[in-house]
């Protein structure tokens, strides 16, 4: 998602490592040439046989960045929930 004048680019994705799934938020201020980690939005344990999916959403509007993602509520065998995270898009 590109925000504020088209010069900033936001990116979210799922990352798996060490039996955990994380939702990562990155930002580029130079049109996508370089990205820097802003933060991990969430981290959850997972089982190798579990499927989280690729359900993410990202939007910039009214000066805010909104990220939506799906992860298990608690442990690796719990039901999935939809989460929405927001912050000023600066």
PDB file of N, CA and C in Angstrom:
ATOM      1  N   UNK A   1       0.855  -1.178   0.000  1.00  0.00           N
ATOM      2  CA  UNK A   1       0.000   0.000   0.000  1.00  0.00           C
ATOM      3  C   UNK A   1       0.886   1.221   0.000  1.00  0.00           C
ATOM      4  N   UNK A   2       0.582   2.154  -0.873  1.00  0.00           N
ATOM      5  CA  UNK A   2       1.314   3.404  -0.938  1.00  0.00           C
ATOM      6  C   UNK A   2       0.506   4.474  -0.227  1.00  0.00           C
ATOM      7  N   UNK A   3       1.160   5.285   0.571  1.00  0.00           N
ATOM      8  CA  UNK A   3       0.458   6.333   1.311  1.00  0.00           C
ATOM      9  C   UNK A   3       1.057   7.696   1.046  1.00  0.00           C
ATOM     10  N   UNK A   4       0.461   8.710   1.585  1.00  0.00           N
ATOM     11  CA  UNK A   4       0.904  10.102   1.603  1.00  0.00           C
ATOM     12  C   UNK A   4       1.801  10.500   0.434  1.00  0.00           C
ATOM     13  N   UNK A   5       1.201  10.872  -0.661  1.00  0.00           N
ATOM     14  CA  UNK A   5       1.956  11.410  -1.785  1.00  0.00           C
ATOM     15  C   UNK A   5       2.660  10.368  -2.636  1.00  0.00           C
ATOM     16  N   UNK A   6       2.486   9.081  -2.365  1.00  0.00           N
ATOM     17  CA  UNK A   6       3.060   8.041  -3.196  1.00  0.00           C
ATOM     18  C   UNK A   6       4.519   7.738  -2.933  1.00  0.00           C
ATOM     19  N   UNK A   7       5.167   8.401  -1.970  1.00  0.00           N
ATOM     20  CA  UNK A   7       6.582   8.154  -1.741  1.00  0.00           C
ATOM     21  C   UNK A   7       6.843   7.102  -0.668  1.00  0.00           C
ATOM     22  N   UNK A   8       5.842   6.760   0.112  1.00  0.00           N
ATOM     23  CA  UNK A   8       6.002   5.772   1.178  1.00  0.00           C
ATOM     24  C   UNK A   8       5.257   4.502   0.779  1.00  0.00           C
ATOM     25  N   UNK A   9       5.902   3.355   0.994  1.00  0.00           N
ATOM     26  CA  UNK A   9       5.318   2.069   0.620  1.00  0.00           C
ATOM     27  C   UNK A   9       5.291   1.185   1.859  1.00  0.00           C
ATOM     28  N   UNK A  10       4.131   0.629   2.184  1.00  0.00           N
ATOM     29  CA  UNK A  10       3.950  -0.240   3.345  1.00  0.00           C
ATOM     30  C   UNK A  10       3.768  -1.681   2.883  1.00  0.00           C
ATOM     31  N   UNK A  11       4.246  -2.632   3.684  1.00  0.00           N
ATOM     32  CA  UNK A  11       4.177  -4.042   3.329  1.00  0.00           C
ATOM     33  C   UNK A  11       3.958  -4.872   4.590  1.00  0.00           C
ATOM     34  N   UNK A  12       3.007  -5.804   4.540  1.00  0.00           N
ATOM     35  CA  UNK A  12       2.845  -6.779   5.626  1.00  0.00           C
ATOM     36  C   UNK A  12       2.952  -8.181   5.037  1.00  0.00           C
ATOM     37  N   UNK A  13       3.409  -9.109   5.854  1.00  0.00           N
ATOM     38  CA  UNK A  13       3.478 -10.507   5.422  1.00  0.00           C
ATOM     39  C   UNK A  13       3.611 -11.406   6.648  1.00  0.00           C
ATOM     40  N   UNK A  14       3.297 -12.681   6.441  1.00  0.00           N
ATOM     41  CA  UNK A  14       3.493 -13.692   7.468  1.00  0.00           C
ATOM     42  C   UNK A  14       4.919 -14.216   7.369  1.00  0.00           C
ATOM     43  N   UNK A  15       5.546 -14.442   8.519  1.00  0.00           N
ATOM     44  CA  UNK A  15       6.885 -15.041   8.566  1.00  0.00           C
ATOM     45  C   UNK A  15       6.838 -16.179   9.590  1.00  0.00           C
ATOM     46  N   UNK A  16       7.397 -17.328   9.215  1.00  0.00           N
ATOM     47  CA  UNK A  16       7.448 -18.462  10.135  1.00  0.00           C
ATOM     48  C   UNK A  16       8.891 -18.750  10.506  1.00  0.00           C
ATOM     49  N   UNK A  17       9.122 -18.895  11.805  1.00  0.00           N
ATOM     50  CA  UNK A  17      10.451 -19.248  12.297  1.00  0.00           C
ATOM     51  C   UNK A  17      10.323 -19.774  13.719  1.00  0.00           C
ATOM     52  N   UNK A  18      11.120 -20.774  14.026  1.00  0.00           N
ATOM     53  CA  UNK A  18      11.183 -21.316  15.390  1.00  0.00           C
ATOM     54  C   UNK A  18       9.805 -21.613  15.970  1.00  0.00           C
ATOM     55  N   UNK A  19       8.994 -22.316  15.198  1.00  0.00           N
ATOM     56  CA  UNK A  19       7.661 -22.741  15.635  1.00  0.00           C
ATOM     57  C   UNK A  19       6.725 -21.582  15.972  1.00  0.00           C
ATOM     58  N   UNK A  20       6.946 -20.434  15.341  1.00  0.00           N
ATOM     59  CA  UNK A  20       6.085 -19.271  15.533  1.00  0.00           C
ATOM     60  C   UNK A  20       5.740 -18.665  14.184  1.00  0.00           C
ATOM     61  N   UNK A  21       4.539 -18.113  14.104  1.00  0.00           N
ATOM     62  CA  UNK A  21       4.132 -17.331  12.942  1.00  0.00           C
ATOM     63  C   UNK A  21       4.037 -15.886  13.391  1.00  0.00           C
ATOM     64  N   UNK A  22       4.648 -14.992  12.633  1.00  0.00           N
ATOM     65  CA  UNK A  22       4.607 -13.559  12.941  1.00  0.00           C
ATOM     66  C   UNK A  22       4.003 -12.803  11.767  1.00  0.00           C
ATOM     67  N   UNK A  23       3.352 -11.704  12.068  1.00  0.00           N
ATOM     68  CA  UNK A  23       2.883 -10.776  11.042  1.00  0.00           C
ATOM     69  C   UNK A  23       3.810  -9.572  11.119  1.00  0.00           C
ATOM     70  N   UNK A  24       4.539  -9.319  10.035  1.00  0.00           N
ATOM     71  CA  UNK A  24       5.560  -8.287  10.017  1.00  0.00           C
ATOM     72  C   UNK A  24       5.082  -7.068   9.220  1.00  0.00           C
ATOM     73  N   UNK A  25       5.439  -5.879   9.696  1.00  0.00           N
ATOM     74  CA  UNK A  25       5.126  -4.634   9.008  1.00  0.00           C
ATOM     75  C   UNK A  25       6.440  -3.943   8.646  1.00  0.00           C
ATOM     76  N   UNK A  26       6.618  -3.683   7.350  1.00  0.00           N
ATOM     77  CA  UNK A  26       7.796  -2.988   6.841  1.00  0.00           C
ATOM     78  C   UNK A  26       7.367  -1.712   6.130  1.00  0.00           C
ATOM     79  N   UNK A  27       8.295  -0.756   6.011  1.00  0.00           N
ATOM     80  CA  UNK A  27       8.019   0.504   5.328  1.00  0.00           C
ATOM     81  C   UNK A  27       9.224   0.909   4.482  1.00  0.00           C
ATOM     82  N   UNK A  28       8.920   1.456   3.299  1.00  0.00           N
ATOM     83  CA  UNK A  28       9.943   2.027   2.434  1.00  0.00           C
ATOM     84  C   UNK A  28       9.633   3.510   2.251  1.00  0.00           C
ATOM     85  N   UNK A  29      10.621   4.335   2.421  1.00  0.00           N
ATOM     86  CA  UNK A  29      10.465   5.780   2.203  1.00  0.00           C
ATOM     87  C   UNK A  29      11.095   6.234   0.894  1.00  0.00           C
ATOM     88  N   UNK A  30      11.606   5.279   0.103  1.00  0.00           N
ATOM     89  CA  UNK A  30      12.275   5.645  -1.150  1.00  0.00           C
ATOM     90  C   UNK A  30      11.671   4.918  -2.352  1.00  0.00           C
ATOM     91  N   UNK A  31      10.349   4.719  -2.311  1.00  0.00           N
ATOM     92  CA  UNK A  31       9.667   4.116  -3.446  1.00  0.00           C
ATOM     93  C   UNK A  31       9.861   2.619  -3.599  1.00  0.00           C
ATOM     94  N   UNK A  32      10.323   1.939  -2.566  1.00  0.00           N
ATOM     95  CA  UNK A  32      10.467   0.495  -2.609  1.00  0.00           C
ATOM     96  C   UNK A  32      11.875  -0.010  -2.839  1.00  0.00           C
ATOM     97  N   UNK A  33      12.859   0.859  -2.875  1.00  0.00           N
ATOM     98  CA  UNK A  33      14.245   0.398  -3.061  1.00  0.00           C
ATOM     99  C   UNK A  33      14.781  -0.274  -1.796  1.00  0.00           C
ATOM    100  N   UNK A  34      14.459   0.281  -0.646  1.00  0.00           N
ATOM    101  CA  UNK A  34      14.890  -0.285   0.639  1.00  0.00           C
ATOM    102  C   UNK A  34      13.692  -0.304   1.582  1.00  0.00           C
ATOM    103  N   UNK A  35      13.643  -1.322   2.424  1.00  0.00           N
ATOM    104  CA  UNK A  35      12.577  -1.453   3.415  1.00  0.00           C
ATOM    105  C   UNK A  35      13.193  -1.563   4.794  1.00  0.00           C
ATOM    106  N   UNK A  36      12.486  -1.055   5.778  1.00  0.00           N
ATOM    107  CA  UNK A  36      12.930  -1.212   7.165  1.00  0.00           C
ATOM    108  C   UNK A  36      11.777  -1.778   7.979  1.00  0.00           C
ATOM    109  N   UNK A  37      12.119  -2.607   8.944  1.00  0.00           N
ATOM    110  CA  UNK A  37      11.127  -3.195   9.823  1.00  0.00           C
ATOM    111  C   UNK A  37      10.545  -2.103  10.711  1.00  0.00           C
ATOM    112  N   UNK A  38       9.235  -1.985  10.719  1.00  0.00           N
ATOM    113  CA  UNK A  38       8.554  -1.066  11.629  1.00  0.00           C
ATOM    114  C   UNK A  38       8.264  -1.807  12.930  1.00  0.00           C
ATOM    115  N   UNK A  39       7.662  -2.997  12.811  1.00  0.00           N
ATOM    116  CA  UNK A  39       7.399  -3.806  13.990  1.00  0.00           C
ATOM    117  C   UNK A  39       6.782  -5.137  13.593  1.00  0.00           C
ATOM    118  N   UNK A  40       6.823  -6.071  14.522  1.00  0.00           N
ATOM    119  CA  UNK A  40       6.042  -7.294  14.394  1.00  0.00           C
ATOM    120  C   UNK A  40       4.670  -6.978  14.977  1.00  0.00           C
ATOM    121  N   UNK A  41       3.623  -7.127  14.175  1.00  0.00           N
ATOM    122  CA  UNK A  41       2.274  -6.818  14.646  1.00  0.00           C
ATOM    123  C   UNK A  41       1.768  -7.876  15.611  1.00  0.00           C
ATOM    124  N   UNK A  42       2.174  -9.123  15.407  1.00  0.00           N
ATOM    125  CA  UNK A  42       1.731 -10.214  16.285  1.00  0.00           C
ATOM    126  C   UNK A  42       2.648 -11.404  16.092  1.00  0.00           C
ATOM    127  N   UNK A  43       2.702 -12.246  17.122  1.00  0.00           N
ATOM    128  CA  UNK A  43       3.446 -13.510  17.057  1.00  0.00           C
ATOM    129  C   UNK A  43       2.617 -14.572  17.754  1.00  0.00           C
ATOM    130  N   UNK A  44       2.528 -15.748  17.120  1.00  0.00           N
ATOM    131  CA  UNK A  44       1.781 -16.854  17.705  1.00  0.00           C
ATOM    132  C   UNK A  44       2.533 -18.162  17.461  1.00  0.00           C
ATOM    133  N   UNK A  45       2.440 -19.111  18.420  1.00  0.00           N
ATOM    134  CA  UNK A  45       2.984 -20.446  18.175  1.00  0.00           C
ATOM    135  C   UNK A  45       2.187 -21.125  17.070  1.00  0.00           C
ATOM    136  N   UNK A  46       2.776 -22.065  16.372  1.00  0.00           N
ATOM    137  CA  UNK A  46       2.057 -22.807  15.340  1.00  0.00           C
ATOM    138  C   UNK A  46       2.559 -24.244  15.302  1.00  0.00           C
ATOM    139  N   UNK A  47       1.736 -25.117  14.752  1.00  0.00           N
ATOM    140  CA  UNK A  47       2.127 -26.492  14.477  1.00  0.00           C
ATOM    141  C   UNK A  47       2.452 -26.577  12.997  1.00  0.00           C
ATOM    142  N   UNK A  48       3.372 -27.424  12.634  1.00  0.00           N
ATOM    143  CA  UNK A  48       3.719 -27.575  11.224  1.00  0.00           C
ATOM    144  C   UNK A  48       2.531 -28.050  10.400  1.00  0.00           C
ATOM    145  N   UNK A  49       1.605 -28.785  11.012  1.00  0.00           N
ATOM    146  CA  UNK A  49       0.441 -29.275  10.281  1.00  0.00           C
ATOM    147  C   UNK A  49      -0.694 -28.245  10.233  1.00  0.00           C
ATOM    148  N   UNK A  50      -0.572 -27.148  10.959  1.00  0.00           N
ATOM    149  CA  UNK A  50      -1.628 -26.127  10.989  1.00  0.00           C
ATOM    150  C   UNK A  50      -1.498 -25.191   9.788  1.00  0.00           C
ATOM    151  N   UNK A  51      -2.619 -24.686   9.328  1.00  0.00           N
ATOM    152  CA  UNK A  51      -2.631 -23.750   8.211  1.00  0.00           C
ATOM    153  C   UNK A  51      -3.201 -22.426   8.680  1.00  0.00           C
ATOM    154  N   UNK A  52      -2.421 -21.375   8.582  1.00  0.00           N
ATOM    155  CA  UNK A  52      -2.895 -20.037   8.956  1.00  0.00           C
ATOM    156  C   UNK A  52      -3.529 -19.389   7.747  1.00  0.00           C
ATOM    157  N   UNK A  53      -2.921 -19.497   6.595  1.00  0.00           N
ATOM    158  CA  UNK A  53      -3.453 -18.879   5.381  1.00  0.00           C
ATOM    159  C   UNK A  53      -2.691 -17.619   5.030  1.00  0.00           C
ATOM    160  N   UNK A  54      -3.131 -16.984   3.994  1.00  0.00           N
ATOM    161  CA  UNK A  54      -2.463 -15.754   3.553  1.00  0.00           C
ATOM    162  C   UNK A  54      -3.449 -14.598   3.560  1.00  0.00           C
ATOM    163  N   UNK A  55      -4.270 -14.558   4.570  1.00  0.00           N
ATOM    164  CA  UNK A  55      -5.341 -13.576   4.645  1.00  0.00           C
ATOM    165  C   UNK A  55      -4.844 -12.309   5.320  1.00  0.00           C
ATOM    166  N   UNK A  56      -4.444 -11.348   4.527  1.00  0.00           N
ATOM    167  CA  UNK A  56      -4.003 -10.060   5.057  1.00  0.00           C
ATOM    168  C   UNK A  56      -4.659  -8.938   4.274  1.00  0.00           C
ATOM    169  N   UNK A  57      -4.733  -7.787   4.892  1.00  0.00           N
ATOM    170  CA  UNK A  57      -5.222  -6.594   4.225  1.00  0.00           C
ATOM    171  C   UNK A  57      -4.435  -5.405   4.740  1.00  0.00           C
ATOM    172  N   UNK A  58      -4.251  -4.411   3.893  1.00  0.00           N
ATOM    173  CA  UNK A  58      -3.485  -3.229   4.264  1.00  0.00           C
ATOM    174  C   UNK A  58      -4.069  -2.038   3.532  1.00  0.00           C
ATOM    175  N   UNK A  59      -4.332  -0.972   4.264  1.00  0.00           N
ATOM    176  CA  UNK A  59      -4.970   0.205   3.670  1.00  0.00           C
ATOM    177  C   UNK A  59      -4.473   1.468   4.360  1.00  0.00           C
ATOM    178  N   UNK A  60      -4.300   2.532   3.579  1.00  0.00           N
ATOM    179  CA  UNK A  60      -3.996   3.852   4.117  1.00  0.00           C
ATOM    180  C   UNK A  60      -5.173   4.752   3.783  1.00  0.00           C
ATOM    181  N   UNK A  61      -5.723   5.419   4.806  1.00  0.00           N
ATOM    182  CA  UNK A  61      -6.841   6.322   4.581  1.00  0.00           C
ATOM    183  C   UNK A  61      -7.015   7.247   5.767  1.00  0.00           C
ATOM    184  N   UNK A  62      -7.416   8.467   5.488  1.00  0.00           N
ATOM    185  CA  UNK A  62      -7.655   9.470   6.538  1.00  0.00           C
ATOM    186  C   UNK A  62      -6.437   9.637   7.443  1.00  0.00           C
ATOM    187  N   UNK A  63      -5.246   9.515   6.845  1.00  0.00           N
ATOM    188  CA  UNK A  63      -4.014   9.703   7.604  1.00  0.00           C
ATOM    189  C   UNK A  63      -3.629   8.539   8.502  1.00  0.00           C
ATOM    190  N   UNK A  64      -4.298   7.400   8.352  1.00  0.00           N
ATOM    191  CA  UNK A  64      -4.006   6.237   9.180  1.00  0.00           C
ATOM    192  C   UNK A  64      -3.689   5.023   8.316  1.00  0.00           C
ATOM    193  N   UNK A  65      -2.896   4.128   8.886  1.00  0.00           N
ATOM    194  CA  UNK A  65      -2.576   2.843   8.267  1.00  0.00           C
ATOM    195  C   UNK A  65      -3.370   1.778   9.017  1.00  0.00           C
ATOM    196  N   UNK A  66      -4.062   0.908   8.263  1.00  0.00           N
ATOM    197  CA  UNK A  66      -4.837  -0.181   8.842  1.00  0.00           C
ATOM    198  C   UNK A  66      -4.305  -1.496   8.288  1.00  0.00           C
ATOM    199  N   UNK A  67      -3.992  -2.427   9.178  1.00  0.00           N
ATOM    200  CA  UNK A  67      -3.536  -3.757   8.775  1.00  0.00           C
ATOM    201  C   UNK A  67      -4.491  -4.778   9.363  1.00  0.00           C
ATOM    202  N   UNK A  68      -4.928  -5.726   8.553  1.00  0.00           N
ATOM    203  CA  UNK A  68      -5.796  -6.815   9.011  1.00  0.00           C
ATOM    204  C   UNK A  68      -5.103  -8.134   8.706  1.00  0.00           C
ATOM    205  N   UNK A  69      -5.239  -9.096   9.613  1.00  0.00           N
ATOM    206  CA  UNK A  69      -4.598 -10.392   9.434  1.00  0.00           C
ATOM    207  C   UNK A  69      -5.346 -11.449  10.242  1.00  0.00           C
ATOM    208  N   UNK A  70      -5.074 -12.708   9.962  1.00  0.00           N
ATOM    209  CA  UNK A  70      -5.710 -13.832  10.648  1.00  0.00           C
ATOM    210  C   UNK A  70      -4.622 -14.649  11.339  1.00  0.00           C
ATOM    211  N   UNK A  71      -4.846 -14.948  12.620  1.00  0.00           N
ATOM    212  CA  UNK A  71      -3.943 -15.798  13.392  1.00  0.00           C
ATOM    213  C   UNK A  71      -4.761 -16.580  14.420  1.00  0.00           C
ATOM    214  N   UNK A  72      -4.205 -17.675  14.947  1.00  0.00           N
ATOM    215  CA  UNK A  72      -4.893 -18.375  16.040  1.00  0.00           C
ATOM    216  C   UNK A  72      -5.048 -17.447  17.250  1.00  0.00           C
ATOM    217  N   UNK A  73      -6.116 -17.637  17.998  1.00  0.00           N
ATOM    218  CA  UNK A  73      -6.377 -16.792  19.177  1.00  0.00           C
ATOM    219  C   UNK A  73      -5.324 -16.973  20.260  1.00  0.00           C
ATOM    220  N   UNK A  74      -4.944 -18.204  20.510  1.00  0.00           N
ATOM    221  CA  UNK A  74      -4.020 -18.472  21.612  1.00  0.00           C
ATOM    222  C   UNK A  74      -2.915 -19.399  21.141  1.00  0.00           C
ATOM    223  N   UNK A  75      -3.078 -20.679  21.369  1.00  0.00           N
ATOM    224  CA  UNK A  75      -2.061 -21.648  20.987  1.00  0.00           C
ATOM    225  C   UNK A  75      -2.282 -22.173  19.589  1.00  0.00           C
ATOM    226  N   UNK A  76      -1.416 -23.071  19.149  1.00  0.00           N
ATOM    227  CA  UNK A  76      -1.451 -23.561  17.778  1.00  0.00           C
ATOM    228  C   UNK A  76      -2.715 -24.338  17.418  1.00  0.00           C
ATOM    229  N   UNK A  77      -3.421 -24.885  18.406  1.00  0.00           N
ATOM    230  CA  UNK A  77      -4.626 -25.641  18.087  1.00  0.00           C
ATOM    231  C   UNK A  77      -5.907 -24.834  18.317  1.00  0.00           C
ATOM    232  N   UNK A  78      -5.788 -23.561  18.668  1.00  0.00           N
ATOM    233  CA  UNK A  78      -6.977 -22.745  18.903  1.00  0.00           C
ATOM    234  C   UNK A  78      -7.552 -22.243  17.577  1.00  0.00           C
ATOM    235  N   UNK A  79      -8.772 -21.762  17.622  1.00  0.00           N
ATOM    236  CA  UNK A  79      -9.437 -21.246  16.424  1.00  0.00           C
ATOM    237  C   UNK A  79      -8.788 -19.944  15.977  1.00  0.00           C
ATOM    238  N   UNK A  80      -8.878 -19.666  14.685  1.00  0.00           N
ATOM    239  CA  UNK A  80      -8.341 -18.424  14.135  1.00  0.00           C
ATOM    240  C   UNK A  80      -9.283 -17.259  14.407  1.00  0.00           C
ATOM    241  N   UNK A  81      -8.704 -16.071  14.499  1.00  0.00           N
ATOM    242  CA  UNK A  81      -9.458 -14.833  14.654  1.00  0.00           C
ATOM    243  C   UNK A  81      -8.920 -13.812  13.669  1.00  0.00           C
ATOM    244  N   UNK A  82      -9.750 -12.837  13.353  1.00  0.00           N
ATOM    245  CA  UNK A  82      -9.344 -11.713  12.502  1.00  0.00           C
ATOM    246  C   UNK A  82      -8.925 -10.572  13.418  1.00  0.00           C
ATOM    247  N   UNK A  83      -7.764  -9.999  13.154  1.00  0.00           N
ATOM    248  CA  UNK A  83      -7.247  -8.885  13.940  1.00  0.00           C
ATOM    249  C   UNK A  83      -7.072  -7.674  13.035  1.00  0.00           C
ATOM    250  N   UNK A  84      -7.302  -6.487  13.583  1.00  0.00           N
ATOM    251  CA  UNK A  84      -7.071  -5.233  12.863  1.00  0.00           C
ATOM    252  C   UNK A  84      -6.202  -4.362  13.745  1.00  0.00           C
ATOM    253  N   UNK A  85      -5.169  -3.804  13.145  1.00  0.00           N
ATOM    254  CA  UNK A  85      -4.206  -2.950  13.843  1.00  0.00           C
ATOM    255  C   UNK A  85      -4.165  -1.626  13.109  1.00  0.00           C
ATOM    256  N   UNK A  86      -4.021  -0.518  13.830  1.00  0.00           N
ATOM    257  CA  UNK A  86      -4.020   0.804  13.193  1.00  0.00           C
ATOM    258  C   UNK A  86      -3.013   1.721  13.868  1.00  0.00           C
ATOM    259  N   UNK A  87      -2.497   2.659  13.077  1.00  0.00           N
ATOM    260  CA  UNK A  87      -1.578   3.693  13.575  1.00  0.00           C
ATOM    261  C   UNK A  87      -1.581   4.856  12.605  1.00  0.00           C
ATOM    262  N   UNK A  88      -1.106   6.024  13.010  1.00  0.00           N
ATOM    263  CA  UNK A  88      -0.961   7.121  12.053  1.00  0.00           C
ATOM    264  C   UNK A  88      -0.006   6.709  10.932  1.00  0.00           C
ATOM    265  N   UNK A  89      -0.317   7.081   9.714  1.00  0.00           N
ATOM    266  CA  UNK A  89       0.493   6.681   8.542  1.00  0.00           C
ATOM    267  C   UNK A  89       1.625   7.663   8.312  1.00  0.00           C
ATOM    268  N   UNK A  90       2.519   7.786   9.283  1.00  0.00           N
ATOM    269  CA  UNK A  90       3.684   8.662   9.112  1.00  0.00           C
ATOM    270  C   UNK A  90       4.943   7.847   9.165  1.00  0.00           C
TER     271      UNK A  90
END
